[in-house]
């Protein structure tokens, strides 16, 4: 490879209960990607080497190249991720953000951050993982005429996340297919009220008000797809969590604690992995 750039993109937890497809938070767990111009397409990941143009990282790089008339320019990509795949921790969003930011850097940064957000959200389908991966902290997103609008806040420094991930995967498509086409007004109001208070609790630093985290738009339909869900909810509650919810489309469960030691004492069921994490406040980083 000639010129190379490296981007480190964080994991994210989307929805945060009632904020379905809107709220998300960035976590200190990362996917690091190095991209450089090359004579042929090579994607080097922990799965081995590939030259598939269907690779999500490559498609994300190429989406930027295409916009500037450089589609299909061959690149070498080295990808190393600590974010488990199909687990509800934004592994796809981290791929997309890393690919788009790396391509933008290779082309000497022609895109604004807003343009990158819009390209990434289009590739991912929704903005709730994309936004915190790019700007860090906690974000509330909405679609407006020219793309994605959002509010961002720093995550309160005392907040700790206990993130429990089972050994099985759950594809987002399957978790979305489980959702109904319509909802009652009372369920919409229930989730809306929880989402508003949840974002406010983050933004105002009122960690105790994260007790409002809950939802009736997606969790009741996804919980049956997550074997062990009730056990994990009970385990984090017993350890002293303020509340917990499905992370993204699942199957990971994320719990909110005001004390790291309590979070570390969570006993997850066999086959589940516990990560105790802090928020990533800055979002994806370009490392030259
Ligand atoms: N908001 C999305 C969902 C996140 O819950 O389906 C997963 O991409």
Short mmCIF file of C-alpha atoms and ligand atoms in Angstrom, two decimals:
data_model
loop_
_atom_site.label_atom_id
_atom_site.label_comp_id
_atom_site.label_asym_id
_atom_site.label_seq_id
_atom_site.Cartn_x
_atom_site.Cartn_y
_atom_site.Cartn_z
CA UNK A 1 0.00 0.00 0.00
CA UNK A 2 1.14 3.58 -0.66
CA UNK A 3 -0.60 6.30 1.35
CA UNK A 4 -2.54 4.72 4.22
CA UNK A 5 -4.94 6.10 6.80
CA UNK A 6 -6.19 4.49 9.99
CA UNK A 7 -9.57 5.08 11.63
CA UNK A 8 -10.69 3.82 15.02
CA UNK A 9 -14.51 3.65 15.29
CA UNK A 10 -16.39 2.82 18.51
CA UNK A 11 -19.12 0.33 19.32
CA UNK A 12 -22.53 1.82 19.99
CA UNK A 13 -25.71 0.90 21.78
CA UNK A 14 -28.81 2.06 19.92
CA UNK A 15 -32.41 2.64 21.06
CA UNK A 16 -31.67 2.97 24.81
CA UNK A 17 -35.13 1.56 25.51
CA UNK A 18 -37.89 3.77 24.11
CA UNK A 19 -35.69 5.70 21.66
CA UNK A 20 -36.23 3.15 18.90
CA UNK A 21 -34.22 4.14 15.79
CA UNK A 22 -33.43 7.54 17.41
CA UNK A 23 -31.22 7.34 20.52
CA UNK A 24 -27.70 5.90 20.76
CA UNK A 25 -24.55 6.03 22.86
CA UNK A 26 -20.90 5.38 21.92
CA UNK A 27 -18.92 2.85 23.97
CA UNK A 28 -15.20 2.37 24.53
CA UNK A 29 -14.90 -0.80 22.44
CA UNK A 30 -13.36 -0.36 18.99
CA UNK A 31 -12.94 -1.39 15.37
CA UNK A 32 -9.65 -0.20 13.87
CA UNK A 33 -9.30 -0.03 10.10
CA UNK A 34 -6.32 0.88 7.91
CA UNK A 35 -6.98 1.67 4.24
CA UNK A 36 -4.54 2.53 1.44
CA UNK A 37 -4.52 2.70 -2.36
CA UNK A 38 -3.34 -0.60 -3.79
CA UNK A 39 -2.90 -2.46 -7.09
CA UNK A 40 -5.76 -4.82 -6.20
CA UNK A 41 -8.61 -5.10 -3.68
CA UNK A 42 -7.52 -6.99 -0.54
CA UNK A 43 -9.49 -7.00 2.71
CA UNK A 44 -7.49 -8.49 5.55
CA UNK A 45 -9.63 -9.28 8.61
CA UNK A 46 -9.59 -11.88 11.39
CA UNK A 47 -11.55 -14.10 8.97
CA UNK A 48 -8.58 -14.10 6.57
CA UNK A 49 -8.08 -12.31 3.25
CA UNK A 50 -10.86 -11.54 0.78
CA UNK A 51 -11.41 -9.44 -2.34
CA UNK A 52 -15.21 -9.35 -2.16
CA UNK A 53 -16.80 -6.16 -3.43
CA UNK A 54 -19.76 -7.03 -1.18
CA UNK A 55 -17.68 -6.49 1.93
CA UNK A 56 -19.37 -3.78 4.03
CA UNK A 57 -16.09 -1.98 4.73
CA UNK A 58 -15.23 -1.90 1.05
CA UNK A 59 -18.75 -0.79 0.07
CA UNK A 60 -18.44 2.07 2.56
CA UNK A 61 -15.05 3.15 1.18
CA UNK A 62 -16.37 2.84 -2.36
CA UNK A 63 -19.52 4.88 -1.62
CA UNK A 64 -17.24 7.87 -1.01
CA UNK A 65 -14.99 7.10 -3.99
CA UNK A 66 -18.06 6.90 -6.26
CA UNK A 67 -19.28 10.30 -5.15
CA UNK A 68 -16.03 11.79 -6.48
CA UNK A 69 -15.93 9.76 -9.70
CA UNK A 70 -13.35 7.29 -8.38
CA UNK A 71 -15.61 4.24 -7.96
CA UNK A 72 -13.88 0.83 -7.89
CA UNK A 73 -10.43 2.25 -7.13
CA UNK A 74 -8.59 -0.75 -5.63
CA UNK A 75 -7.60 -0.49 -1.98
CA UNK A 76 -5.92 -2.60 0.64
CA UNK A 77 -7.90 -2.79 3.89
CA UNK A 78 -6.70 -4.15 7.23
CA UNK A 79 -9.58 -4.56 9.70
CA UNK A 80 -9.33 -5.53 13.37
CA UNK A 81 -12.39 -5.35 15.60
CA UNK A 82 -13.17 -5.99 19.25
CA UNK A 83 -16.89 -5.44 18.59
CA UNK A 84 -18.80 -8.72 18.40
CA UNK A 85 -20.80 -9.06 15.17
CA UNK A 86 -24.61 -9.34 14.95
CA UNK A 87 -24.74 -8.68 18.67
CA UNK A 88 -26.52 -5.31 18.95
CA UNK A 89 -23.36 -3.30 19.54
CA UNK A 90 -23.18 -1.42 16.25
CA UNK A 91 -20.54 -3.56 14.54
CA UNK A 92 -21.95 -2.67 11.10
CA UNK A 93 -22.11 1.03 11.93
CA UNK A 94 -18.47 0.96 13.10
CA UNK A 95 -17.50 -0.67 9.76
CA UNK A 96 -19.42 1.93 7.76
CA UNK A 97 -18.10 4.90 9.75
CA UNK A 98 -14.52 3.63 9.57
CA UNK A 99 -14.80 3.00 5.81
CA UNK A 100 -16.36 6.37 5.01
CA UNK A 101 -13.96 8.34 7.22
CA UNK A 102 -10.94 6.48 5.83
CA UNK A 103 -12.00 7.06 2.21
CA UNK A 104 -12.61 10.74 2.96
CA UNK A 105 -9.12 11.01 4.46
CA UNK A 106 -7.56 9.23 1.46
CA UNK A 107 -9.22 11.79 -0.84
CA UNK A 108 -7.86 14.65 1.33
CA UNK A 109 -11.11 15.26 3.20
CA UNK A 110 -13.58 16.66 0.64
CA UNK A 111 -16.62 15.79 2.83
CA UNK A 112 -18.05 17.75 5.74
CA UNK A 113 -19.01 15.84 8.88
CA UNK A 114 -22.71 16.34 8.02
CA UNK A 115 -22.14 14.82 4.57
CA UNK A 116 -20.34 11.86 6.16
CA UNK A 117 -23.22 11.38 8.62
CA UNK A 118 -25.73 11.34 5.77
CA UNK A 119 -23.70 8.88 3.66
CA UNK A 120 -23.23 6.57 6.67
CA UNK A 121 -26.92 6.73 7.67
CA UNK A 122 -27.93 5.90 4.09
CA UNK A 123 -25.60 2.89 4.06
CA UNK A 124 -26.81 1.65 7.46
CA UNK A 125 -30.52 2.39 7.01
CA UNK A 126 -30.95 4.26 10.31
CA UNK A 127 -28.92 6.88 12.15
CA UNK A 128 -29.04 5.69 15.77
CA UNK A 129 -25.80 3.67 15.69
CA UNK A 130 -24.08 5.84 13.06
CA UNK A 131 -24.34 9.15 14.89
CA UNK A 132 -22.74 8.25 18.22
CA UNK A 133 -20.07 6.29 16.33
CA UNK A 134 -19.12 9.52 14.51
CA UNK A 135 -19.67 12.25 17.12
CA UNK A 136 -19.38 10.26 20.38
CA UNK A 137 -21.41 10.70 23.56
CA UNK A 138 -25.17 10.20 23.50
CA UNK A 139 -27.20 11.29 20.49
CA UNK A 140 -30.85 11.86 19.54
CA UNK A 141 -31.40 11.78 15.77
CA UNK A 142 -34.20 12.70 13.42
CA UNK A 143 -34.62 12.74 9.66
CA UNK A 144 -34.99 16.16 8.09
CA UNK A 145 -35.20 17.42 4.54
CA UNK A 146 -31.47 17.28 3.81
CA UNK A 147 -30.54 14.20 5.82
CA UNK A 148 -30.05 13.65 9.53
CA UNK A 149 -30.45 16.25 12.25
CA UNK A 150 -29.36 15.50 15.81
CA UNK A 151 -28.64 16.60 19.34
CA UNK A 152 -25.52 15.33 21.12
CA UNK A 153 -24.53 15.42 24.79
CA UNK A 154 -21.59 14.20 26.81
CA UNK A 155 -22.39 11.09 28.83
CA UNK A 156 -22.29 11.77 32.60
CA UNK A 157 -18.86 10.72 33.89
CA UNK A 158 -20.32 8.61 36.72
CA UNK A 159 -22.29 6.37 34.37
CA UNK A 160 -21.02 2.82 33.84
CA UNK A 161 -22.42 0.28 31.37
CA UNK A 162 -22.61 -3.43 32.06
CA UNK A 163 -22.88 -5.01 28.65
CA UNK A 164 -23.94 -8.67 28.56
CA UNK A 165 -23.58 -10.51 25.24
CA UNK A 166 -24.64 -14.12 24.64
CA UNK A 167 -22.70 -16.63 22.56
CA UNK A 168 -25.37 -16.60 19.82
CA UNK A 169 -25.93 -13.91 17.19
CA UNK A 170 -29.14 -12.19 16.13
CA UNK A 171 -29.28 -10.58 12.69
CA UNK A 172 -30.85 -7.12 12.66
CA UNK A 173 -33.12 -8.16 9.74
CA UNK A 174 -34.57 -10.99 11.83
CA UNK A 175 -35.01 -8.74 14.88
CA UNK A 176 -36.76 -6.11 12.72
CA UNK A 177 -38.97 -8.73 11.04
CA UNK A 178 -40.34 -9.61 14.51
CA UNK A 179 -41.85 -6.12 14.92
CA UNK A 180 -45.51 -5.32 14.19
CA UNK A 181 -46.55 -2.89 11.45
CA UNK A 182 -48.63 -0.70 13.76
CA UNK A 183 -48.92 0.18 17.45
CA UNK A 184 -51.57 1.44 19.82
CA UNK A 185 -51.51 5.09 20.80
CA UNK A 186 -50.86 4.13 24.42
CA UNK A 187 -47.77 2.08 23.47
CA UNK A 188 -46.46 4.98 21.35
CA UNK A 189 -46.97 7.42 24.21
CA UNK A 190 -45.34 4.99 26.66
CA UNK A 191 -42.17 4.71 24.57
CA UNK A 192 -42.11 8.37 23.57
CA UNK A 193 -42.28 9.49 27.21
CA UNK A 194 -39.51 7.04 28.18
CA UNK A 195 -37.30 8.16 25.30
CA UNK A 196 -37.64 11.85 26.11
CA UNK A 197 -36.82 11.33 29.79
CA UNK A 198 -33.93 8.97 28.93
CA UNK A 199 -32.20 11.51 26.68
CA UNK A 200 -32.87 14.23 29.26
CA UNK A 201 -31.38 12.08 32.02
CA UNK A 202 -28.17 11.65 29.99
CA UNK A 203 -27.98 15.28 28.91
CA UNK A 204 -28.73 16.73 32.37
CA UNK A 205 -26.48 14.26 34.19
CA UNK A 206 -29.42 12.86 36.17
CA UNK A 207 -28.22 9.26 36.19
CA UNK A 208 -30.92 8.17 38.65
CA UNK A 209 -33.60 9.14 36.10
CA UNK A 210 -32.34 6.37 33.81
CA UNK A 211 -34.83 4.35 35.83
CA UNK A 212 -37.26 5.59 33.12
CA UNK A 213 -35.52 3.44 30.46
CA UNK A 214 -38.19 1.15 28.99
CA UNK A 215 -40.08 0.55 25.79
CA UNK A 216 -43.12 -0.98 24.12
CA UNK A 217 -42.15 -0.59 20.45
CA UNK A 218 -39.48 -3.25 20.05
CA UNK A 219 -38.41 -4.97 23.26
CA UNK A 220 -41.60 -6.99 23.91
CA UNK A 221 -41.28 -8.51 20.40
CA UNK A 222 -37.54 -9.13 20.51
CA UNK A 223 -37.21 -10.51 24.03
CA UNK A 224 -38.55 -13.94 22.96
CA UNK A 225 -35.69 -14.15 20.40
CA UNK A 226 -33.11 -13.76 23.18
CA UNK A 227 -32.67 -16.98 25.11
CA UNK A 228 -31.70 -16.02 28.69
CA UNK A 229 -33.05 -12.46 28.45
CA UNK A 230 -35.08 -12.61 31.67
CA UNK A 231 -32.14 -14.18 33.57
CA UNK A 232 -29.80 -11.38 32.47
CA UNK A 233 -32.36 -8.68 33.36
CA UNK A 234 -32.68 -10.26 36.81
CA UNK A 235 -28.89 -10.57 37.19
CA UNK A 236 -28.18 -6.89 36.47
CA UNK A 237 -31.07 -5.83 38.71
CA UNK A 238 -29.66 -8.00 41.53
CA UNK A 239 -26.24 -6.35 41.04
CA UNK A 240 -27.84 -2.92 41.53
CA UNK A 241 -28.45 -1.65 37.98
CA UNK A 242 -30.58 1.49 37.66
CA UNK A 243 -32.24 -0.11 34.63
CA UNK A 244 -31.42 -2.18 31.55
CA UNK A 245 -32.60 -2.66 27.98
CA UNK A 246 -31.88 -4.54 24.78
CA UNK A 247 -28.84 -3.01 23.08
CA UNK A 248 -29.73 -2.13 19.48
CA UNK A 249 -31.60 -5.01 17.87
CA UNK A 250 -30.13 -7.43 20.45
CA UNK A 251 -29.21 -9.95 21.64
CA UNK A 252 -26.86 -7.93 23.92
CA UNK A 253 -28.43 -6.47 27.06
CA UNK A 254 -27.02 -3.17 28.35
CA UNK A 255 -27.46 -2.11 31.99
CA UNK A 256 -26.84 1.31 33.55
CA UNK A 257 -24.93 1.59 36.82
CA UNK A 258 -23.71 4.49 38.95
CA UNK A 259 -20.90 2.38 40.40
CA UNK A 260 -18.25 0.38 38.53
CA UNK A 261 -17.69 -2.13 41.33
CA UNK A 262 -21.40 -3.01 41.41
CA UNK A 263 -21.43 -3.41 37.62
CA UNK A 264 -18.42 -5.75 37.76
CA UNK A 265 -20.19 -7.94 40.29
CA UNK A 266 -22.97 -8.83 37.82
CA UNK A 267 -23.12 -12.60 37.40
CA UNK A 268 -24.21 -13.37 33.85
CA UNK A 269 -25.62 -16.81 32.91
CA UNK A 270 -23.37 -19.45 31.34
CA UNK A 271 -22.53 -18.63 27.73
CA UNK A 272 -22.87 -14.86 28.24
CA UNK A 273 -19.90 -12.45 28.33
CA UNK A 274 -19.92 -9.39 30.58
CA UNK A 275 -18.06 -6.22 29.55
CA UNK A 276 -18.02 -3.26 31.93
CA UNK A 277 -17.53 -0.17 29.76
CA UNK A 278 -17.52 3.61 29.89
CA UNK A 279 -18.85 5.89 27.17
CA UNK A 280 -16.67 7.01 24.26
CA UNK A 281 -17.17 10.77 24.36
CA UNK A 282 -15.34 11.74 21.16
CA UNK A 283 -16.48 9.26 18.54
CA UNK A 284 -14.47 7.85 15.64
CA UNK A 285 -10.90 9.06 15.37
CA UNK A 286 -8.69 9.46 12.33
CA UNK A 287 -5.19 8.27 13.16
CA UNK A 288 -2.81 9.25 10.36
N1 LIG B 1 -32.56 0.83 15.84
C1 LIG B 1 -32.13 -0.36 15.17
C2 LIG B 1 -33.04 -1.51 15.58
C3 LIG B 1 -30.71 -0.66 15.61
O1 LIG B 1 -33.35 -1.60 16.76
O2 LIG B 1 -33.42 -2.30 14.72
C4 LIG B 1 -30.12 -1.82 14.88
O3 LIG B 1 -29.52 -1.39 13.71
#
